[in-house]
């Protein structure tokens, strides 16, 4: 499956952005989907995941209550609504697809996902 993230940009602290990811070339509705991010000089980290059905979500503690992941299986898209952004959220954001649909979404927090696309840069100014 091919993934392309979009929607990044420059925003002031406290602002909002909505990232989108378009998927092609695979059975989108059978994959769990997620977002990861990588800040300058740091390792890639898990942000959020959503079950293939859309019924279950899981978030990193650092974004819980501020970010919301959603998906539209009719359009092969996944979104990340980011509110109350902080300078620490500055990173390249990547969407990803995972096939371990029978285990807890927390699995992806520790192990990552099978597929990842090109990222989109989010810069939060203070």
Backbone as a ProteinNet text record, in pm:
[ID]
protein_1_A
[PRIMARY]
XXXXXXXXXXXXXXXXXXXXXXXXXXXXXXXXXXXXXXXXXXXXXXXXXXXXXXXXXXXXXXXXXXXXXXXXXXXXXXXXXXXXXXXXXXXXXXXXXXXXXXXXXXXXXXXXXXXXXXXXXXXXXX
[TERTIARY]
84.7	0	89.3	50.2	125.3	51.5	129.2	70.9	133.3	51.5	100	32.5	113.3	62.1	64.9	-27.2	-33.4	-97	-89.6	-156.2	-65.7	62.6	155.1	174.1	241.2	267.3	319	319.9	366	245.6	245.1	133.5	188.4	119.8	161.3	117	186.7	148.6	3.9	-69.1	-210.1	-301.8	-243.8	-322	-354.2	-415.8	-460.8	-417.8	-401.3	-377.4	-448.3	-484.1	-545.5	-462.3	-402.7	-324.6	-413	-381.6	-453.7	-354.4	-401.3	-318.7	-404.8	-358.9	-428.7	-356.7	-433.7	-376.8	-419.4	-329.3	-361.1	-284.7	-331.8	-258.7	-277.3	-374.1	-394.7	-535.5	-567.4	-700.1	-702	-723.3	-712.2	-795.6	-918	-1009.4	-971.4	-870.2	-825.7	-705.3	-650.8	-534	-571.3	-504.9	-503	-415.8	-449.4	-373.1	-319.2	-209.2	-149.6	-70.5	-30.1	56.8	178.2	293	418.4	481.6	577.1	645.6	792.8	873	1015.7	1062	1103.9	1155.7	1304.7	1358.8	1501.5	1589.4	1677.8	1770.9	1712.5	1587.8	1523.3	1477.7	1446.4	1395.5	1247.5	1202.7	1060.8	980.7	866.3	783.4	637.7	569.4	427.4	345.3	239.8	148.6	9	-48.4	-185.9	-210.3	-310	-349.4	-499.9	-554.1	-698	-719.7	-810.8	-842.3	-899	-885.6	-931.7	-1078.6	-1157.7	-1300.4	-1330.4	-1231.6	-1253.2	-1309.2	-1337.5	-1405.4	-1316.8	-1188.3	-1095.5	-978.7	-939.2	-823.9	-728.5	-604.5	-502.8	-406	-368.1	-284.4	-163.1	-58	54.1	10.1	64.1	25.7	51	153.8	191.9	89.3	0.8	-96.9	-240.1	-259.1	-394.3	-471.9	-593.6	-677.3	-658.5	-552.2	-527.6	-541.5	-504.2	-507.8	-620.8	-679.1	-783.4	-755	-748.6	-729.8	-865.2	-885.3	-1010	-978.4	-1073	-1053	-1184.2	-1174.4	-1289.9	-1257.2	-1312.1	-1280.9	-1342.7	-1439	-1497.1	-1407.2	-1318.3	-1229.4	-1082.3	-1055.5	-916.4	-829.6	-882.4	-808.6	-809.5	-705.8	-696.4	-652.8	-704.5	-678.1	-624.4	-553.3	-508.7	-540.8	-640.8	-676.3	-590.1	-512.7	-420	-460.2	-498.7	-538.7	-440.1	-445	-359	-213.8	-167.6	-32	73.3	181.6	291.9	420.6	518.6	645.7	705.5	679.2	732.1	667.5	559.4	495	562.1	658.3	729.6	800.6	769.9	825.8	776.9	837.9	782	684.9	564.2	459.1	439.3	434	418.6	292.2	218.5	111	163.5	99.3	147.6	30.3	55.2	-46.3	7.8	-75.7	-34.4	-130.2	-76.7	-158.3	-184.1	-135.1	-157.4	-293.6	-398.3	-531.1	-595	-530.1	-588.1	-528.2	-434.6	-372	-410.6	-378.5	-406.5	-331.6	-394	-328.7	-199.4	-186.3	-63	58	32.3	141	219.5	149.7	216.6	299.6	261.6	339.9	481.5	491.7	621.8	693.3	616.3	676.9	666	594.9	578.6	479.5	466.8	373.7	446.1	374.8	437	477.8	390.5	411.5	408.6	491.2	495.6	524	464.7	485.4	572.1	578.5	651.2	576.9	651.1	592.3	557.1	497	463.9	514.5	576.6	641.4	542.1	542.2	463.2	560.8	548.7	633.6	544.8	567.7	488.9	580.2	547.4	629.8	576.7	669.3	630.4	595.6
-117.4	0	123.7	223.1	348.5	455.7	535.7	635.1	771	874.4	1011	1103.8	1160.1	1254.4	1397	1479.1	1619	1699.9	1831.8	1918.6	1985.3	1955.8	2019.2	2166.1	2234.6	2376.6	2440.9	2573.6	2653.2	2707.7	2687.9	2734.7	2784.8	2880	2930.1	2834.9	2839.9	2759.3	2789.3	2683.7	2696.9	2680.1	2679.2	2666.1	2522.3	2505	2373	2346.9	2218.9	2171.5	2038.6	2009.6	1879.2	1813.2	1701.9	1625	1521.4	1494.9	1392.1	1294.4	1173.5	1071.5	996.1	993.1	920.4	788.9	681.8	549	495.9	418.6	356.1	225.6	140.4	18.8	-95.4	-86.9	-196.6	-194.4	-295.4	-303.3	-217.4	-88.5	8.9	-30.8	-74.5	-100.9	-222.1	-295.8	-411.7	-379.1	-258.7	-220.3	-130.4	-151.3	-48.2	65.3	189.2	304.2	382.8	453.4	528.2	647.4	728	842	830.5	859.7	866.8	1002.7	1043	1168.5	1156.7	1240.4	1242.9	1387.6	1427.4	1562.6	1564.8	1681.5	1691.8	1633.5	1543.6	1485.1	1379.3	1340.7	1240.3	1121.1	1013.4	894.7	913.2	836.6	838.4	783.8	847.6	803.4	790.2	703.6	679.4	799.1	830.6	938.2	883.5	810.9	763.7	649.6	566.6	457.2	439.3	383.2	357.5	221.6	145.5	11.8	17.8	-91.6	-96.2	-56.9	-89.8	-59.3	84.3	150.8	286.3	293.1	178.4	178.8	194.4	176.5	183.4	273.5	357.3	444.4	432	473.2	467.1	582.5	650.6	770.2	763.3	828.5	851	948.7	932	1018.9	1166.5	1193.8	1332.4	1407.1	1334.5	1400.6	1372.8	1287.5	1248.9	1371.5	1385.5	1499.7	1618.9	1617.2	1728	1683.8	1559.7	1507.7	1406	1398.3	1300.8	1236.4	1104.6	1031.2	980.7	984.9	935.3	878.4	804.2	745.4	741.3	738.3	723.1	610.1	494	377.9	387.3	476.1	493.2	578.9	656.4	744.2	705.6	597.4	552.2	662.3	729	837.5	823.3	878.3	886	1028.2	1079.5	1217.6	1224.3	1331.9	1360.3	1507	1529.8	1664.3	1698.8	1805.2	1843.8	1980.5	1984.8	2108.5	2141.6	2264.3	2309.1	2270.3	2299.7	2259.4	2331.4	2258.4	2307.6	2301.7	2385.3	2378.5	2237.6	2161.4	2023.8	1930.6	1973.8	1892.8	1910.9	2000.1	2020.9	1893	1847.2	1721.7	1697.7	1598.5	1544	1433.6	1442.8	1346.1	1248.4	1121.1	1014.3	934.1	899.8	804.5	664.3	566.2	429.5	332.9	212.3	107.5	-17.6	-77.9	-196.9	-312	-432.7	-551.1	-638.6	-598.5	-681	-647.5	-674.5	-629	-711.1	-818.6	-901.8	-873	-779.7	-748.2	-606.2	-571.3	-437.3	-332.7	-216.6	-108.6	-63.1	-89.8	-52.8	-127	-235.7	-309.6	-216.7	-128.2	-40.6	66	102.1	198.6	145.1	17.5	-42.9	-92.4	-132.1	-205.6	-137.6	-25.7	39.5	-33.5	11.4	-48	-95.9	-174.5	-239.5	-141.7	-43.4	45.6	190.9	271.4	412.9	490.2	609.1	690.1	810.8	900.6	1026.2	1112.8	1187.6	1265.9	1406.9	1478.4	1618.8	1693.3	1810.1	1883.3	1972.5	1961.7	2049.1	2129.2	2261	2349	2435.8	2429.1	2506.8	2611.7	2736.7	2845.1	2890.2	2934	2976.4	3124.1
0	0	0	-82.6	-90.3	-11.5	62.2	151.6	126.4	127.3	106.7	205.4	293.7	392.6	338.2	386.1	348.1	460.1	446.4	542.6	643.7	637.9	730.7	698.8	790.4	769.8	895.4	894.9	1007.3	1082.5	1213	1295.8	1428.5	1487	1618.2	1728.2	1837.1	1953.6	1991.8	2022.4	2054.3	1934.8	1816.9	1695	1660.5	1543.9	1499.2	1355.6	1325.3	1189.3	1171.6	1049	1017.3	909.2	942.9	847.9	780.3	655	580.6	520	496.8	433.2	333.1	209.5	104.7	78	72.6	50.6	-85	-146.5	-274.4	-286	-374.7	-404.9	-308.8	-219.9	-126.1	-70.1	7.9	68.9	194.7	175.7	284.2	405.5	381.1	491.6	575.6	534.2	612.6	701.4	687.9	766.2	884	995.6	1097.4	1042.7	1079.9	1031.5	1149.5	1125.4	1234.7	1185.5	1281.9	1257.6	1349.2	1292.8	1366.4	1335.8	1416	1389.3	1426.2	1361.7	1390.9	1397.7	1516.2	1537.5	1504.5	1473.7	1440.8	1550.9	1513.7	1608.6	1698.8	1675	1759.7	1677.1	1746.1	1679.5	1646.3	1547.5	1513.5	1630.4	1657.7	1768.9	1726.7	1797.3	1774.6	1819.6	1742.4	1779.5	1806.7	1710.2	1724	1626.7	1659.8	1571.5	1576.6	1469	1461.6	1399	1456.5	1407.9	1266.7	1190.7	1052.7	1040.2	1142	1139.7	1180.2	1239.7	1288.6	1428.7	1488.8	1617.5	1739.2	1723.7	1837.1	1799.6	1894.2	1874	1991.7	1970.3	2074.4	2049.8	2160.9	2148.4	2240.3	2197.5	2286.7	2395.8	2513.9	2625.4	2593.1	2515.7	2487.2	2402.8	2334.4	2246.6	2288.4	2386.4	2429	2473.5	2423.1	2456.8	2364.6	2283.3	2190.3	2044.4	2016.1	1879.2	1865.4	1745	1715.3	1580.5	1580.2	1455.8	1407.4	1275.1	1216.8	1078.7	1025.6	893.5	818.3	685.3	598.4	501	527	443.1	304.1	285.4	151.6	62.7	125.3	50.4	65.2	136.6	158.7	217.8	317.8	380.9	533.3	593.4	739.4	773.3	883.7	922	1064.2	1090.1	1226.1	1254.4	1338.5	1381.6	1502.4	1489.5	1595.4	1649	1775.2	1842.2	1954	1999.9	2109.8	2084.4	1966.1	1928.6	2012.2	2038	2119	2035.7	2067.3	1994	1993.4	2098.3	2106.4	2004.5	1941.7	1837.6	1701.6	1691.5	1566.5	1523.2	1402	1352.3	1210	1146.1	1022.8	1063.7	1014.2	1048.5	933	966.9	869.4	899.7	795.7	817.6	785.7	844.4	832.8	835.6	786.7	783.3	850.4	932.3	1004.3	982.8	984.4	955.7	1077.9	1196.7	1315.5	1376.6	1299	1337.4	1448.2	1490.7	1596.2	1733.2	1739.6	1868.2	1908.5	2032.8	2081.5	1999.2	1981.1	1906.5	1974.7	2101.7	2171.3	2114	2044.4	1977.9	1887.1	1815.4	1719.8	1790.4	1912.1	1990.3	2009.9	2035.8	2065.4	1939.4	1835.9	1724.7	1588	1578.8	1449.7	1362.2	1237.3	1142.5	1018.2	935.3	820.8	711.2	684.6	571.7	618.6	555.6	588.1	461	450.6	332	359.6	262.9	280.4	380.9	455.9	561.8	521.9	616	598.3	721.7	698.5	806.2	879.2	1010.8	1098.3	1183.3	1176.6	1255.9	1343.8	1474.1	1569.5	1631.2	1609.8	1663.1	1798.5	1883.3	2018.6	2022.5
[MASK]
++++++++++++++++++++++++++++++++++++++++++++++++++++++++++++++++++++++++++++++++++++++++++++++++++++++++++++++++++++++++++++++

